[in-house]
Coordinates of C-alpha atoms and ligand atoms in Angstrom, one line a residue:
M1 CA -39.7 -57.5 -19.4
R2 CA -37.2 -57.7 -22.2
A3 CA -33.8 -59.3 -21.3
A4 CA -30.7 -57.2 -21.8
G5 CA -29.5 -57.4 -25.4
E6 CA -32.7 -59.0 -26.6
E7 CA -34.1 -57.4 -29.8
Q8 CA -37.3 -55.5 -29.2
K9 CA -40.4 -57.3 -30.6
T10 CA -43.1 -55.5 -32.5
A11 CA -46.8 -56.3 -32.5
L12 CA -49.6 -54.9 -34.6
V13 CA -53.0 -55.1 -32.8
I14 CA -56.0 -54.4 -34.9
G15 CA -58.9 -53.2 -32.9
A16 CA -57.1 -51.8 -29.9
S17 CA -59.4 -48.9 -28.9
R18 CA -60.9 -50.6 -25.9
G19 CA -61.7 -54.0 -24.2
L20 CA -59.4 -56.9 -24.9
G21 CA -57.4 -55.3 -27.7
L22 CA -56.6 -52.3 -25.5
A23 CA -55.6 -54.6 -22.7
L24 CA -53.4 -56.8 -25.0
T25 CA -51.7 -53.6 -26.3
E26 CA -50.9 -52.5 -22.7
E27 CA -49.8 -56.0 -21.6
L28 CA -47.3 -56.4 -24.5
W29 CA -46.0 -52.9 -24.1
S30 CA -45.5 -53.5 -20.4
R31 CA -43.4 -56.6 -21.4
G32 CA -41.1 -54.4 -23.5
W33 CA -42.7 -54.9 -26.9
R34 CA -43.1 -52.1 -29.4
L35 CA -46.8 -51.7 -30.5
I36 CA -48.7 -50.5 -33.4
A37 CA -52.3 -50.2 -32.2
T38 CA -55.3 -49.4 -34.3
R39 CA -58.5 -47.6 -33.7
R40 CA -61.2 -46.5 -36.1
D41 CA -62.5 -43.4 -34.3
A42 CA -61.4 -41.3 -31.4
A43 CA -60.2 -43.8 -28.7
P44 CA -59.4 -41.8 -25.5
D45 CA -58.2 -44.7 -23.5
L46 CA -55.8 -45.9 -26.2
Q47 CA -54.6 -42.4 -26.8
A48 CA -53.9 -42.0 -23.1
L49 CA -51.9 -45.2 -23.1
A50 CA -50.0 -44.2 -26.2
D51 CA -49.2 -40.8 -24.5
R52 CA -47.9 -42.6 -21.5
S53 CA -45.8 -45.0 -23.6
A54 CA -43.4 -42.2 -24.8
G55 CA -43.3 -43.5 -28.3
G56 CA -43.5 -47.2 -27.5
I57 CA -47.1 -47.4 -28.8
E58 CA -47.7 -46.0 -32.2
L59 CA -51.3 -45.4 -33.3
A60 CA -52.8 -46.1 -36.6
R61 CA -56.4 -45.9 -38.0
I62 CA -58.4 -48.6 -39.7
D63 CA -62.0 -49.7 -40.0
I64 CA -61.5 -53.2 -41.2
A65 CA -64.8 -53.0 -43.1
N66 CA -63.3 -50.3 -45.4
L67 CA -61.0 -51.7 -48.0
K68 CA -59.5 -48.3 -48.6
D69 CA -58.5 -48.2 -45.0
V70 CA -56.9 -51.6 -45.2
R71 CA -54.9 -50.5 -48.3
A72 CA -53.8 -47.3 -46.6
L73 CA -52.6 -49.2 -43.5
Q74 CA -50.9 -51.7 -45.8
S75 CA -49.0 -48.9 -47.6
S76 CA -48.2 -47.0 -44.4
L77 CA -46.6 -50.1 -43.0
D78 CA -44.6 -51.0 -46.1
G79 CA -41.1 -52.2 -45.1
R80 CA -42.0 -52.7 -41.5
R81 CA -41.4 -56.1 -39.9
L82 CA -43.8 -57.6 -37.3
D83 CA -43.3 -60.4 -34.8
V84 CA -47.1 -60.6 -34.1
L85 CA -50.0 -59.5 -36.2
F86 CA -53.1 -59.8 -34.0
V87 CA -56.6 -59.2 -35.4
N88 CA -58.8 -58.6 -32.3
A89 CA -61.6 -56.6 -33.8
G90 CA -65.0 -58.2 -33.5
I91 CA -68.7 -57.6 -32.6
S92 CA -71.4 -59.5 -30.7
I93 CA -75.0 -58.5 -31.3
A94 CA -78.3 -60.4 -31.2
K95 CA -76.9 -62.7 -28.6
E96 CA -80.3 -64.3 -27.8
D97 CA -81.5 -64.6 -31.3
T98 CA -81.7 -67.7 -33.6
A99 CA -82.1 -67.9 -37.3
S100 CA -85.9 -67.4 -37.1
T101 CA -85.9 -64.4 -34.8
A102 CA -82.8 -62.5 -35.9
D103 CA -82.6 -59.5 -38.0
E104 CA -80.8 -60.7 -41.1
A105 CA -78.6 -57.6 -41.1
D106 CA -77.3 -58.5 -37.6
F107 CA -76.1 -61.9 -38.8
I108 CA -74.6 -60.4 -41.9
A109 CA -72.8 -57.8 -39.8
M110 CA -71.3 -60.5 -37.5
M111 CA -70.3 -62.7 -40.4
M112 CA -68.5 -59.8 -42.1
T113 CA -66.9 -58.2 -39.0
N114 CA -65.9 -61.4 -37.2
A115 CA -64.9 -63.6 -40.2
F116 CA -64.5 -62.0 -43.6
Y117 CA -62.9 -58.6 -42.7
P118 CA -60.5 -60.1 -40.2
M119 CA -59.3 -62.6 -42.8
R120 CA -59.1 -60.0 -45.5
V121 CA -56.9 -57.6 -43.4
M122 CA -54.8 -60.6 -42.3
E123 CA -54.2 -61.7 -45.9
M124 CA -53.3 -58.1 -46.9
L125 CA -50.8 -57.6 -44.0
E126 CA -49.4 -61.0 -43.2
H127 CA -46.4 -60.5 -45.5
L128 CA -45.1 -58.0 -42.9
V129 CA -44.8 -60.8 -40.3
R130 CA -41.4 -62.5 -39.8
P131 CA -41.3 -66.2 -40.7
D132 CA -40.8 -67.0 -37.0
G133 CA -43.6 -64.7 -36.0
V134 CA -47.3 -65.2 -35.2
V135 CA -50.4 -64.3 -37.0
A136 CA -53.3 -64.4 -34.6
F137 CA -57.1 -63.9 -34.5
M138 CA -59.3 -63.4 -31.5
S139 CA -61.6 -66.4 -31.8
S140 CA -63.8 -67.7 -29.1
E141 CA -64.5 -71.0 -27.2
L142 CA -68.0 -70.6 -28.8
A143 CA -66.4 -71.2 -32.2
S144 CA -65.9 -74.8 -31.4
I145 CA -68.5 -76.9 -33.2
G146 CA -67.4 -79.8 -31.0
T147 CA -68.0 -78.1 -27.6
N148 CA -70.4 -75.1 -28.0
P149 CA -73.2 -75.8 -25.6
G150 CA -75.8 -74.3 -27.9
V151 CA -75.5 -70.6 -27.1
C152 CA -75.1 -67.3 -29.0
D153 CA -76.0 -69.1 -32.2
L154 CA -75.2 -66.3 -34.7
Y155 CA -72.1 -65.0 -33.0
S156 CA -70.8 -68.6 -32.5
A157 CA -71.4 -69.3 -36.2
S158 CA -69.4 -66.2 -37.2
K159 CA -66.4 -67.2 -35.1
A160 CA -66.6 -70.8 -36.5
A161 CA -66.5 -69.1 -39.9
L162 CA -63.5 -67.2 -38.9
N163 CA -61.8 -70.4 -37.8
M164 CA -62.6 -72.0 -41.1
L165 CA -61.2 -69.1 -43.1
A166 CA -58.0 -69.1 -41.0
K167 CA -57.7 -72.8 -41.5
C168 CA -58.0 -72.5 -45.3
G169 CA -55.5 -69.7 -45.3
A170 CA -53.0 -71.6 -43.2
Q171 CA -53.3 -74.7 -45.4
R172 CA -52.2 -72.6 -48.4
R173 CA -49.0 -71.3 -46.6
S174 CA -45.7 -72.7 -47.4
D175 CA -43.3 -74.3 -44.9
G176 CA -41.5 -71.7 -42.9
S177 CA -44.5 -69.4 -42.6
P178 CA -45.5 -67.8 -39.3
V179 CA -47.7 -69.9 -37.0
T180 CA -51.5 -69.1 -37.2
L181 CA -53.3 -68.9 -33.8
L182 CA -57.0 -68.7 -33.2
V183 CA -57.1 -67.6 -29.6
A184 CA -60.1 -68.0 -27.3
P185 CA -59.6 -65.6 -24.4
G186 CA -62.3 -67.0 -22.1
W187 CA -65.5 -65.2 -21.2
V188 CA -64.3 -61.8 -20.1
R189 CA -66.1 -58.9 -18.4
V190 CA -65.5 -56.3 -21.2
G191 CA -67.3 -55.2 -24.4
T192 CA -68.6 -58.3 -26.1
G193 CA -68.4 -60.4 -23.0
G194 CA -70.8 -58.4 -20.9
A195 CA -71.1 -57.8 -17.1
E196 CA -72.0 -61.4 -16.3
A197 CA -68.9 -62.9 -17.8
H198 CA -66.7 -65.1 -15.6
L199 CA -63.2 -63.6 -16.0
S200 CA -61.6 -60.2 -15.4
V201 CA -59.3 -58.8 -18.0
E202 CA -56.4 -59.7 -15.7
Q203 CA -57.5 -63.3 -15.7
S204 CA -57.4 -63.5 -19.5
I205 CA -55.0 -61.1 -21.3
P206 CA -51.7 -61.8 -19.5
F207 CA -52.2 -65.5 -20.4
V208 CA -53.0 -64.6 -24.0
A209 CA -49.8 -62.7 -24.1
N210 CA -48.0 -65.7 -22.7
V211 CA -49.4 -67.8 -25.5
L212 CA -48.2 -65.3 -28.1
E213 CA -44.7 -65.2 -26.7
A214 CA -44.5 -69.0 -26.4
S215 CA -45.7 -69.4 -30.0
L216 CA -42.9 -67.3 -31.6
G217 CA -40.7 -69.6 -33.7
T218 CA -43.4 -72.3 -34.0
S219 CA -45.4 -73.2 -37.1
G220 CA -48.7 -74.6 -38.2
L221 CA -52.2 -73.7 -37.1
R222 CA -53.7 -73.9 -33.6
F223 CA -57.1 -73.2 -32.0
V224 CA -56.2 -72.6 -28.4
D225 CA -57.5 -71.2 -25.1
R226 CA -55.7 -68.6 -23.1
F227 CA -53.5 -71.2 -21.6
G228 CA -52.4 -72.5 -25.0
V229 CA -54.4 -75.7 -24.7
S230 CA -55.9 -76.9 -27.9
I231 CA -59.7 -76.6 -28.3
P232 CA -61.6 -79.1 -30.4
W233 CA -62.6 -77.6 -33.8
Ligands
NAP301 N1 -65.1 -60.4 -24.1 C1 -65.2 -61.7 -24.3 O1 -65.7 -62.5 -23.4 C2 -64.8 -62.4 -25.5 C3 -64.8 -63.8 -25.6 C4 -64.4 -64.4 -26.8 C5 -63.9 -63.7 -27.8 N2 -64.0 -62.3 -27.7 C6 -63.5 -61.5 -28.9 O2 -62.5 -60.6 -28.5 C7 -62.5 -59.5 -29.4 C8 -62.6 -58.2 -28.6 O3 -63.8 -58.2 -27.8 P1 -64.1 -57.3 -26.6 O4 -64.9 -58.1 -25.7 O5 -62.9 -56.6 -26.1 O6 -65.1 -56.2 -27.3 P2 -65.1 -54.6 -27.4 O7 -64.7 -54.0 -26.1 O8 -66.5 -54.4 -27.9 O9 -64.0 -54.3 -28.5 C9 -64.2 -54.6 -29.8 C10 -63.0 -54.0 -30.6 O10 -63.2 -54.3 -32.0 C11 -63.1 -53.1 -32.7 N3 -63.9 -53.1 -33.9 C12 -65.1 -53.6 -34.1 N4 -65.5 -53.5 -35.4 C13 -64.4 -52.9 -36.0 C14 -64.1 -52.6 -37.4 N5 -65.1 -52.7 -38.3 N6 -62.9 -52.1 -37.7 C15 -62.0 -51.9 -36.7 N7 -62.2 -52.2 -35.4 C16 -63.4 -52.7 -35.1 C17 -63.7 -52.0 -31.7 O11 -63.4 -50.7 -32.2 P3 -64.4 -49.5 -31.8 O12 -64.0 -49.0 -30.5 O13 -64.1 -48.5 -32.9 O14 -65.8 -50.0 -31.9 C18 -63.0 -52.4 -30.4 O15 -61.7 -52.0 -30.4 C19 -63.7 -59.7 -30.3 O16 -63.2 -60.3 -31.5 C20 -64.6 -60.6 -29.6 O17 -65.4 -61.4 -30.4 C21 -64.4 -61.6 -26.6

């Protein structure tokens, strides 16, 4: 909860219709944050949460694959100030495939949706983030070239590509820019994680929110797990 007199913080969560993005939206709202949460289609669970929030959660629409949508969101947010910009949107398909068995279109879809589009929307919105704020991407433990055990080849490659794009972007930033976080939430029983995953949402997202709050006012680039511990690149 927000302490008395403390200014209300604002987060924009891109890809909040369901799964981890929805849970992060609810978690930050429950801690007293103001939220701008995006969906691309009807999102009944997010709509219900926004209705309950009595104006605390504002909804916006964006398909990150659509440049017109990104531009429209950019202009609708003109003049707003964010403490956190969190790009959560991502997909996981063809989990068992390798380069010789996969449909090329599945690999392209993951590279675009998990790496290129998140970086593009970030670059187009990051000017809204306060210098002491946080820009964050939902990465994955599987993005680590150092520790990936050899699973989900194509998805892992797309998240490693995301990490590289975020690293290049962070290198170009001047001193006094928001910290860039690549957050690995753990293997969670929602959407992309699947039913066999190890963690419940409650075992992941509150810790991710802790990492965001603890990172306000810091700088640089970090690839971290849900406890804020650095993961080898
Ligand atoms: N679950 C895990 O174990 C796990 C582990 C590591 C990393 N992650 C990452 O965490 C993020 C969320 O995953 P999840 O498990 O919560 O999956 P999910 O339930 O399938 O949610 C994916 C979210 O991304 C949105 N999205 C996908 N493509 C989009 C696009 N083109 N434009 C806008 N929004 C888009 C979806 O919106 P729609 O409802 O419109 O489809 C949905 O809100 C992903 O980046 C995933 O790679 C998950």
